[in-house]
Amino acid sequence: MAKNILVGLSGGPSVAINASLAGIIRGFNETDEFDNIYGCVNGIEGVLNRRIIDLSNYSDENSLKLLEQTPAMCLGSCRKKITEDDFPQIEQVFLSLEINTFFYIGGNDSMDTVLKLDNYFKSKFININVIGVPKTIDNDLPVTDHTPGYGSACKYLHHTMEEIIRDSEIYPVKNVVIVEIMGRDSGWLTIAAGLPNFLGGTHPDIVAIPEVAFDQEKFIEKINKLLTTQDLVVCVVSEGIREKSGSYVGMDTKSGAVDNFGHAYLSGVSKYLEHLAADRIGCKVRSIELNVLQRASSIIASKSDIDEAVLVGKHAVELAKNNKTGIMVVITRNDTTNGYEFQLTSTSVGNVANKRKDVPKYWYDLENQYVKIQIVNYLIPLTHGEMDTIRDNIGLPVHLKIDKTNIIEF
Amino acid sequence: MAKNILVGLSGGPSVAINASLAGIIRGFNETDEFDNIYGCVNGIEGVLNRRIIDLSNYSDENSLKLLEQTPAMCLGSCRKKITEDDFPQIEQVFLSLEINTFFYIGGNDSMDTVLKLDNYFKSKFININVIGVPKTIDNDLPVTDHTPGYGSACKYLHHTMEEIIRDSEIYPVKNVVIVEIMGRDSGWLTIAAGLPNFLGGTHPDIVAIPEVAFDQEKFIEKINKLLTTQDLVVCVVSEGIREKSGSYVGMDTKSGAVDNFGHAYLSGVSKYLEHLAADRIGCKVRSIELNVLQRASSIIASKSDIDEAVLVGKHAVELAKNNKTGIMVVITRNDTTNGYEFQLTSTSVGNVANKRKDVPKYWYDLENQYVKIQIVNYLIPLTHGEMDTIRDNIGLPVHLKIDKTNIIEF
C-alpha cells in the first residue's frame, strides 16, 4: 500500500501560504517516506468534490521558487465548516487515494476541520495523520508566537504608511488622514501601521484597535490638540473597533443611511470617522481603506516571513514522518538576548481550533491613544529581509499558476 | 550679479517628481553657468511667503540617489493659481535672490503659473527665464508623449491588478470585483489596469473610462453573461466615468444617501456599482478604491520612468543655459521599429497650460467594454525596468527628508 500526502489550503489569503505549500513539497522531495503528493482544489471542498491534482508536476526547483513568491492561494480556498455528514465521503476519498497524511494550511476555523477529522479517524481506528499548518495575516492563533503571512502584511503596512505620510504631508494645510486596516476582532495588523512613529518618523498620531474601547470624544479631542501645533494628523484604525458598549463604531450611521436600492450603506469605519472629523473639526479629512492589498501584496514581502513559512511546511512533513497527528506546527520565539531566534514545535490542535489570541492590553497606551514601543521588538524580526524576486521581462514578479482543471482519476 | 536657479513643485504627487528635481540639481552640478540653486517650500506659495531653502545641501550623489527614490514632493506642494496681484511680490523675491531661471515642476494648472510669470517678466523686460517641467500621474498634458510619473503609476496598477486577481480567484463562488482608479476626466491610469488581460492573464473583464459614456445596462449585461462561464469578473473603472447625459455615474445615489450628520454620502463610483451589481446580480461583489497608493507607491517604480524624469530635469537646465523661457520640456517618442526611443524637446507653455489630452477614443472597444491591444505598445516601454532601491536595515526603501524649516535669509 502506498503512503501518500494530501495538502489543502483554507480560509483567507496571505502572501506566505503558497510558501508553506512549497515547504511541504520540499519536505516530500527530501524523504523516501512518501510515494505521492496530491493537492485538493478549494480545500476540503475539493475532497468532497473529488477535485484532486498531482503536485509532483510542481516539485522542481523553479516551480517551488515561483510558488514561494506567489501571493494568495494557488490551489484555491474554501470557507467550509465540515459536519459529521461529510466524514464518510472524506474517508472514502482518503482511502482510495491511500492518504497517509493530510496537511491543512489555515487559521482558526481551518484548525476546526483538522480537529474534527483527527477525532473521526481516531474513533474509527483509521491510521491517517491530520496535521495543521498555521497561516493567517490576522496573527490571532493561540500558542504560536506568530503566524506565517503576518510578517509580510506588517511590512507592507509599515511601508505603505510611510508612503501615505509622504503623500499627505505635501500641502501646508490642516488635514487629517484616517487609514482603515483589516482586523474585525483583533488589532495585530493595525499595530504594525504604528511602527513609523517609533522608527524615525513623526506619524501616525493615533492607533485604535478592537481590544480597547474606542472613545469618539477623546479621538476628536486629541486630533484637535495636535492640529494646534502640526498640519497633518494620521490615524490608523482597525475595521472592528468598538464603543465601550461593545457595538461597532459608526454602526448606527452605517445602517442608517440607505441608497437608491434601499441598501444600508455599509461603508467602513474610516468613512464614518472621516465624516465625524470633518463635521467636528472642519478641516480636510481623507479616509483610506487598504482593502485586500494588505494581504495580497507580495512586492515587499518579508524574507524572514517567507523563509519561516517554508520551514513550517517542511517541519510539518517531519512530524508526519514521526506519525504525529491532531497537532498544529507552532513557532516558538526563544528567550534570548542575541536578537531573534525561533524554533518549530507543535501543539495539540484542540488548543488552537476556534480560539483567538488578542493583542495584549498592556501593549496599549490608553492616554496617548497609541501602541507602546514594545511592539517594535515583537514586530521587526518578523518583517526582516528582502526577497530575491524572479521577475518577467517587463519587471513584474512572476506568479506560478497551477492548472486546477488537471484533476486525477481515481 | 549672480545667476541663480530656483525650483518649485506644484500640484499632486507622483513617485517621479523628486527625480526631476534631482535631475535639475544634477544639471546644475554639471555646469559652471549658475551660482546657486534654491528651492521654494510649497511651490509658488513659498515665493510669496519667502520660504526658500538652499538645495546645495542636497546636491551630493548620496542625497540625489535618495531623492530619486523618494515618492511625493520633498519640497511640499501647493494648488495656488496666481493672479496679477501676486506678480510684484514674486518679482521682488526673484530679484533679491538674483534668480536667472525659475523651474516649475507640475501639471496643467502649474503650467498656467509658468505662462503667467513668463508673460509678466517679458512685459516688464525682466530677464528671468521661466521653464515648465512636466509631471503628473494623470498623463493628460498635451504635446508630450507622456509625463514623468505616469509610467510608475501604470506599473503599480498593472502589478496591483495581478495581485487583486490572485486574491479574488481563490473561492469557487460567483463573485464580482470592481476596482476604482484615479482619473476625474481622463482614463490614462485606468487603461493601464487593463494590461493583465493582454499579457497572459484572463482578467480584468471590463474597463470603463471617462472618455466613453458609461451604460449601466450594458455593464450588468456583460457581467451576467460572463458569470455563466466563469466564477470571477473583474471590472476597472475611472473615478470620473459619466452617463451619456454627462452626469457622473451614481451621482443621484451619492447625493441621495445621508448619514447621521446630514452629510451626503460621497462614496466613490465603485461603491455605487458594487450596490448596483449586488442588487441586479445577487452574487458577492467587492469594491476596491485604490486611493493615494497608486500615486505614492514607489516600491515597484518603473526604472525607465524615473530615469526619464531625471533626464527631463537635466534637459530643463540645458534649455536654461540657452536662455530659453516660456516653454515646457516635452518627451517625443520616435517613430521607429527598433523598440522604444525618445528625445527631449520643448513646446511653448501656452500649448499646454490649462489644456488636457484624453485617451484616444479609437483605443476603446465599445462593444467589448474594454481597451484595445494598442495600449500595450504605448504603455509597456514606460513601465520598464526595476530600480536598484537603497533600503534601511529593516528592508524598507529610504526616503530623503529635506529640512523645510532651514529657510534662507534675504
mmCIF file with all atom_site columns, N, CA and C in Angstrom, chain A residues 2 12 23 27 54 56 89 154 188 249 275 308 319 322 351 382 392 399 408 410:
data_model
loop_
_atom_site.group_PDB
_atom_site.id
_atom_site.type_symbol
_atom_site.label_atom_id
_atom_site.label_alt_id
_atom_site.label_comp_id
_atom_site.label_asym_id
_atom_site.label_entity_id
_atom_site.label_seq_id
_atom_site.pdbx_PDB_ins_code
_atom_site.Cartn_x
_atom_site.Cartn_y
_atom_site.Cartn_z
_atom_site.occupancy
_atom_site.B_iso_or_equiv
_atom_site.pdbx_formal_charge
_atom_site.auth_seq_id
_atom_site.auth_comp_id
_atom_site.auth_asym_id
_atom_site.auth_atom_id
_atom_site.pdbx_PDB_model_num
ATOM 1  N N  . ALA A 1 2   ? 0.490   2.219  -0.815  1.00 0.00 ? 2   ALA A N  1
ATOM 2  C CA . ALA A 1 2   ? 1.291   3.457  -0.918  1.00 0.00 ? 2   ALA A CA 1
ATOM 3  C C  . ALA A 1 2   ? 1.064   4.348  0.307   1.00 0.00 ? 2   ALA A C  1
ATOM 4  N N  . GLY A 1 12  ? -8.696  32.663 4.483   1.00 0.00 ? 12  GLY A N  1
ATOM 5  C CA . GLY A 1 12  ? -8.322  33.850 3.701   1.00 0.00 ? 12  GLY A CA 1
ATOM 6  C C  . GLY A 1 12  ? -6.897  33.799 3.203   1.00 0.00 ? 12  GLY A C  1
ATOM 7  N N  . GLY A 1 23  ? 7.036   24.448 1.079   1.00 0.00 ? 23  GLY A N  1
ATOM 8  C CA . GLY A 1 23  ? 7.803   23.777 2.135   1.00 0.00 ? 23  GLY A CA 1
ATOM 9  C C  . GLY A 1 23  ? 7.399   22.317 2.293   1.00 0.00 ? 23  GLY A C  1
ATOM 10 N N  . GLY A 1 27  ? 9.735   19.171 1.696   1.00 0.00 ? 27  GLY A N  1
ATOM 11 C CA . GLY A 1 27  ? 9.858   18.100 2.685   1.00 0.00 ? 27  GLY A CA 1
ATOM 12 C C  . GLY A 1 27  ? 9.611   16.729 2.054   1.00 0.00 ? 27  GLY A C  1
ATOM 13 N N  . ASP A 1 54  ? -2.216  16.311 -8.958  1.00 0.00 ? 54  ASP A N  1
ATOM 14 C CA . ASP A 1 54  ? -0.916  15.741 -8.596  1.00 0.00 ? 54  ASP A CA 1
ATOM 15 C C  . ASP A 1 54  ? 0.100   16.874 -8.477  1.00 0.00 ? 54  ASP A C  1
ATOM 16 N N  . SER A 1 56  ? 3.230   16.690 -7.896  1.00 0.00 ? 56  SER A N  1
ATOM 17 C CA . SER A 1 56  ? 4.608   16.392 -8.315  1.00 0.00 ? 56  SER A CA 1
ATOM 18 C C  . SER A 1 56  ? 4.951   17.118 -9.611  1.00 0.00 ? 56  SER A C  1
ATOM 19 N N  . GLN A 1 89  ? -17.648 10.480 3.269   1.00 0.00 ? 89  GLN A N  1
ATOM 20 C CA . GLN A 1 89  ? -17.170 10.792 1.924   1.00 0.00 ? 89  GLN A CA 1
ATOM 21 C C  . GLN A 1 89  ? -15.672 11.113 1.948   1.00 0.00 ? 89  GLN A C  1
ATOM 22 N N  . CYS A 1 154 ? 2.661   42.957 7.880   1.00 0.00 ? 154 CYS A N  1
ATOM 23 C CA . CYS A 1 154 ? 3.177   44.054 8.721   1.00 0.00 ? 154 CYS A CA 1
ATOM 24 C C  . CYS A 1 154 ? 4.156   44.925 7.941   1.00 0.00 ? 154 CYS A C  1
ATOM 25 N N  . TRP A 1 188 ? -3.838  43.075 15.547  1.00 0.00 ? 188 TRP A N  1
ATOM 26 C CA . TRP A 1 188 ? -2.452  42.720 15.205  1.00 0.00 ? 188 TRP A CA 1
ATOM 27 C C  . TRP A 1 188 ? -1.920  43.467 13.984  1.00 0.00 ? 188 TRP A C  1
ATOM 28 N N  . VAL A 1 249 ? -18.080 50.878 16.036  1.00 0.00 ? 249 VAL A N  1
ATOM 29 C CA . VAL A 1 249 ? -18.084 52.333 15.882  1.00 0.00 ? 249 VAL A CA 1
ATOM 30 C C  . VAL A 1 249 ? -18.759 52.717 14.561  1.00 0.00 ? 249 VAL A C  1
ATOM 31 N N  . HIS A 1 275 ? -16.319 61.442 8.222   1.00 0.00 ? 275 HIS A N  1
ATOM 32 C CA . HIS A 1 275 ? -17.447 62.369 8.353   1.00 0.00 ? 275 HIS A CA 1
ATOM 33 C C  . HIS A 1 275 ? -17.487 63.003 9.748   1.00 0.00 ? 275 HIS A C  1
ATOM 34 N N  . GLU A 1 308 ? 10.377  31.394 6.933   1.00 0.00 ? 308 GLU A N  1
ATOM 35 C CA . GLU A 1 308 ? 9.731   30.665 8.030   1.00 0.00 ? 308 GLU A CA 1
ATOM 36 C C  . GLU A 1 308 ? 8.558   29.836 7.529   1.00 0.00 ? 308 GLU A C  1
ATOM 37 N N  . LEU A 1 319 ? 6.992   15.992 11.156  1.00 0.00 ? 319 LEU A N  1
ATOM 38 C CA . LEU A 1 319 ? 6.027   15.492 12.138  1.00 0.00 ? 319 LEU A CA 1
ATOM 39 C C  . LEU A 1 319 ? 5.272   14.287 11.570  1.00 0.00 ? 319 LEU A C  1
ATOM 40 N N  . ASN A 1 322 ? 7.151   11.135 11.685  1.00 0.00 ? 322 ASN A N  1
ATOM 41 C CA . ASN A 1 322 ? 7.113   10.564 13.041  1.00 0.00 ? 322 ASN A CA 1
ATOM 42 C C  . ASN A 1 322 ? 5.703   10.161 13.465  1.00 0.00 ? 322 ASN A C  1
ATOM 43 N N  . ASN A 1 351 ? -5.928  23.018 21.157  1.00 0.00 ? 351 ASN A N  1
ATOM 44 C CA . ASN A 1 351 ? -5.539  24.271 21.823  1.00 0.00 ? 351 ASN A CA 1
ATOM 45 C C  . ASN A 1 351 ? -5.711  25.496 20.923  1.00 0.00 ? 351 ASN A C  1
ATOM 46 N N  . LEU A 1 382 ? 10.023  39.984 12.422  1.00 0.00 ? 382 LEU A N  1
ATOM 47 C CA . LEU A 1 382 ? 9.111   39.269 11.515  1.00 0.00 ? 382 LEU A CA 1
ATOM 48 C C  . LEU A 1 382 ? 9.069   39.905 10.133  1.00 0.00 ? 382 LEU A C  1
ATOM 49 N N  . ASP A 1 392 ? 9.484   39.013 -14.610 1.00 0.00 ? 392 ASP A N  1
ATOM 50 C CA . ASP A 1 392 ? 9.368   38.758 -16.044 1.00 0.00 ? 392 ASP A CA 1
ATOM 51 C C  . ASP A 1 392 ? 10.090  39.871 -16.814 1.00 0.00 ? 392 ASP A C  1
ATOM 52 N N  . HIS A 1 399 ? 4.190   34.997 -11.160 1.00 0.00 ? 399 HIS A N  1
ATOM 53 C CA . HIS A 1 399 ? 3.331   34.167 -10.296 1.00 0.00 ? 399 HIS A CA 1
ATOM 54 C C  . HIS A 1 399 ? 3.196   32.774 -10.907 1.00 0.00 ? 399 HIS A C  1
ATOM 55 N N  . ILE A 1 408 ? -6.973  14.361 -11.064 1.00 0.00 ? 408 ILE A N  1
ATOM 56 C CA . ILE A 1 408 ? -6.622  12.954 -11.275 1.00 0.00 ? 408 ILE A CA 1
ATOM 57 C C  . ILE A 1 408 ? -7.869  12.069 -11.172 1.00 0.00 ? 408 ILE A C  1
ATOM 58 N N  . PHE A 1 410 ? -9.651  8.701  -9.999  1.00 0.00 ? 410 PHE A N  1
ATOM 59 C CA . PHE A 1 410 ? -9.493  7.608  -9.010  1.00 0.00 ? 410 PHE A CA 1
ATOM 60 C C  . PHE A 1 410 ? -10.864 7.044  -8.632  1.00 0.00 ? 410 PHE A C  1
#
